[in-house]
CSV table of C-alpha atoms in Angstrom, one decimal:
chain,number,residue,atom,x,y,z
V,1,PRO,CA,118.6,78.1,-8.5
V,2,GLN,CA,119.2,79.5,-5.6
V,3,THR,CA,121.8,79.2,-3.0
V,4,ARG,CA,121.8,78.9,0.1
V,5,ASP,CA,122.8,82.2,1.1
V,6,GLU,CA,119.9,83.5,-1.4
V,7,GLU,CA,117.5,81.7,0.2
V,8,GLY,CA,118.2,83.1,4.2
V,9,THR,CA,118.1,79.6,6.2
V,10,GLY,CA,122.0,79.1,5.9
V,11,THR,CA,121.5,75.7,7.1
V,12,MET,CA,120.4,72.6,5.4
V,13,THR,CA,116.7,71.0,7.4
V,14,ASP,CA,117.9,67.8,9.5
V,15,GLN,CA,115.3,66.0,7.1
V,16,VAL,CA,117.3,64.8,4.4
V,17,GLN,CA,116.7,62.5,2.1
V,18,ALA,CA,118.0,59.8,-0.1
V,19,ALA,CA,117.2,60.6,-4.3
V,20,ARG,CA,114.1,56.8,-4.0
V,21,HIS,CA,112.3,59.9,-1.4
V,22,LEU,CA,112.6,62.7,-4.0
V,23,GLY,CA,111.4,60.5,-6.0
V,24,HIS,CA,108.0,59.1,-4.2
V,25,PRO,CA,105.6,62.4,-4.5
V,26,PHE,CA,106.2,62.1,-8.5
V,27,GLY,CA,105.9,58.3,-8.5
V,28,VAL,CA,109.4,57.8,-10.1
V,29,ASN,CA,112.3,55.6,-8.3
V,30,ALA,CA,115.8,56.5,-7.2
V,31,ASP,CA,116.9,56.2,-11.5
V,32,VAL,CA,114.8,58.6,-12.7
V,33,MET,CA,115.3,60.8,-9.4
V,34,ASN,CA,118.9,60.4,-10.6
V,35,VAL,CA,118.4,61.7,-14.4
V,36,ALA,CA,116.3,64.4,-12.8
V,37,LEU,CA,118.5,65.9,-10.9
V,38,ARG,CA,121.7,65.3,-13.4
V,39,ASN,CA,119.2,67.3,-16.0
V,40,ALA,CA,119.3,70.2,-13.0
V,41,GLY,CA,122.5,71.1,-12.3
V,42,ILE,CA,122.5,69.0,-9.1
V,43,LEU,CA,124.1,65.5,-9.9
V,44,GLU,CA,126.8,64.9,-13.2
V,45,GLY,CA,127.9,61.6,-13.8
V,46,GLU,CA,126.5,58.8,-15.1
V,47,PRO,CA,124.6,56.1,-13.1
V,48,GLY,CA,126.9,54.7,-10.3
V,49,ASN,CA,129.2,57.1,-10.2
V,50,TRP,CA,127.1,60.2,-8.7
V,51,ARG,CA,128.1,63.5,-7.8
V,52,PRO,CA,126.6,66.4,-7.1
V,53,THR,CA,127.8,69.2,-9.1
V,54,ALA,CA,129.3,72.3,-6.8
V,55,ALA,CA,126.5,74.3,-7.6
V,56,ALA,CA,124.7,71.5,-4.9
V,57,ALA,CA,127.5,70.5,-2.2
V,58,ASP,CA,124.6,73.6,-0.2
V,59,TRP,CA,122.3,70.7,-0.4
V,60,VAL,CA,124.0,67.0,-0.3
V,61,LYS,CA,124.8,65.6,2.2
V,62,GLU,CA,127.4,62.5,1.2
V,63,ARG,CA,128.5,59.5,4.0
V,64,GLU,CA,131.1,57.4,2.3
V,65,LEU,CA,130.2,53.9,4.0
V,66,THR,CA,131.0,49.5,3.7
V,67,ASN,CA,129.3,47.1,4.4
V,68,GLY,CA,132.4,45.4,6.1
V,69,ARG,CA,131.4,41.9,7.4
V,70,HIS,CA,133.7,40.6,4.6
V,71,PRO,CA,136.9,38.9,6.8
V,72,ASP,CA,138.8,40.0,3.4
V,73,PRO,CA,139.3,43.6,3.2
V,74,ARG,CA,139.1,43.5,-0.8
V,75,GLN,CA,135.6,42.2,-0.3
V,76,ASN,CA,134.4,44.7,1.5
V,77,PRO,CA,132.7,47.4,-0.9
V,78,TYR,CA,133.1,50.9,-0.4
V,79,PHE,CA,129.5,53.7,-1.4
V,80,THR,CA,128.5,57.4,-1.0
V,81,GLN,CA,125.5,57.5,0.4
V,82,ARG,CA,124.2,60.2,-0.5
V,83,LYS,CA,121.4,62.0,1.0
V,84,PHE,CA,119.3,65.7,-0.6
V,85,ASP,CA,117.3,68.0,1.7
V,86,PRO,CA,114.2,68.3,-0.4
V,87,GLU,CA,113.3,71.8,-1.0
V,88,ILE,CA,116.1,71.5,-3.2
V,89,ILE,CA,113.1,69.9,-5.4
V,90,ASP,CA,112.1,73.7,-5.4
V,91,ALA,CA,114.9,75.6,-5.2
V,92,PHE,CA,117.0,74.0,-8.8
V,93,GLY,CA,112.9,73.9,-10.1
V,94,ILE,CA,112.4,71.0,-10.4
V,95,THR,CA,109.2,70.2,-12.2
V,96,ALA,CA,107.2,67.0,-13.1
V,97,GLU,CA,107.6,67.4,-16.4
V,98,ASP,CA,111.2,67.1,-15.9
V,99,VAL,CA,111.2,64.0,-13.7
V,100,ALA,CA,108.8,62.6,-17.1
V,101,VAL,CA,111.1,63.5,-19.9
V,102,ALA,CA,114.1,62.0,-17.2
V,103,LYS,CA,111.9,58.5,-17.1
V,104,LEU,CA,111.3,58.4,-21.0
V,105,GLU,CA,115.4,58.9,-21.2
V,106,VAL,CA,115.7,56.1,-18.6
V,107,ALA,CA,112.8,54.0,-20.1
V,108,ALA,CA,115.0,54.8,-23.6
V,109,LYS,CA,118.1,53.5,-21.6
V,110,ARG,CA,117.1,50.5,-20.6
V,111,ALA,CA,115.4,50.1,-24.1
V,112,ALA,CA,118.7,50.4,-25.7
V,113,GLN,CA,120.5,48.3,-23.4
V,114,ALA,CA,118.0,45.2,-24.0
V,115,ALA,CA,118.9,45.9,-27.3
V,116,GLN,CA,121.9,45.6,-27.2
V,117,LEU,CA,121.8,41.9,-24.9
V,118,LYS,CA,118.8,40.5,-27.4
V,119,ALA,CA,122.1,41.1,-30.0
V,120,ASP,CA,124.8,40.6,-28.1
V,121,ARG,CA,123.9,36.7,-26.9
V,122,ALA,CA,122.9,36.1,-30.5
V,123,GLN,CA,126.4,36.5,-31.2
V,124,ALA,CA,127.7,34.1,-29.1
V,125,ASP,CA,124.7,31.9,-29.7
V,126,ALA,CA,125.1,31.8,-33.0
V,127,GLU,CA,129.4,31.6,-32.6
V,128,TYR,CA,128.9,28.0,-30.6
V,129,LEU,CA,126.7,26.3,-32.3
V,130,ALA,CA,128.7,27.1,-35.6
V,131,SER,CA,132.2,25.9,-32.4
V,132,LEU,CA,129.9,22.8,-31.9
V,133,ASN,CA,129.5,22.0,-36.1
V,134,PRO,CA,132.5,23.0,-37.8
V,135,PRO,CA,132.2,23.0,-41.7
V,136,THR,CA,133.6,20.6,-43.3
V,137,PRO,CA,135.5,20.8,-46.1
V,138,ASP,CA,133.3,20.3,-49.0
V,139,THR,CA,135.3,16.2,-50.4
V,140,ASP,CA,134.3,16.8,-54.1
V,141,ALA,CA,135.5,20.7,-54.8
V,142,ALA,CA,139.0,19.6,-52.9
V,143,ASP,CA,139.4,16.0,-55.2
V,144,SER,CA,139.6,17.8,-59.3
V,145,ARG,CA,139.2,14.6,-60.3
V,146,LEU,CA,135.8,14.0,-59.3
V,147,GLY,CA,135.3,17.2,-61.4
V,148,LEU,CA,136.3,15.9,-64.5
V,149,LEU,CA,133.9,12.1,-63.8
V,150,HIS,CA,130.4,15.0,-63.9
V,151,GLY,CA,131.0,16.5,-66.0
């Protein structure tokens, strides 16, 4: 990846873009683009907790925001808005193939999450149904005298 000094510009363009906008030319959303940015060494972390790497610091602008609309300050979530210089795509050499790999990674993770959710729901349903119909003790087996009558 290039640095600002190698590129010779020294400053970030004013036309910064969110990850979802960086993904538009590739036909992908922010989830996929963030994974592509991570794979390129621009971001680190995981969904919901992305951070720019030291190598990308000159290419990323961050702002801390809150919705600030709830009367209880504990109910005002804070979040970081992250925008990128669009030249970061070329500077770090991100290609359509790199984005396709990220898209497959996101799809595989979503499929695994869906399968896990389905399994968890099936288990919860089984446990709930079992709690509604607890097994009754087999009265024939509990009374040894009855066993003599049958056998």
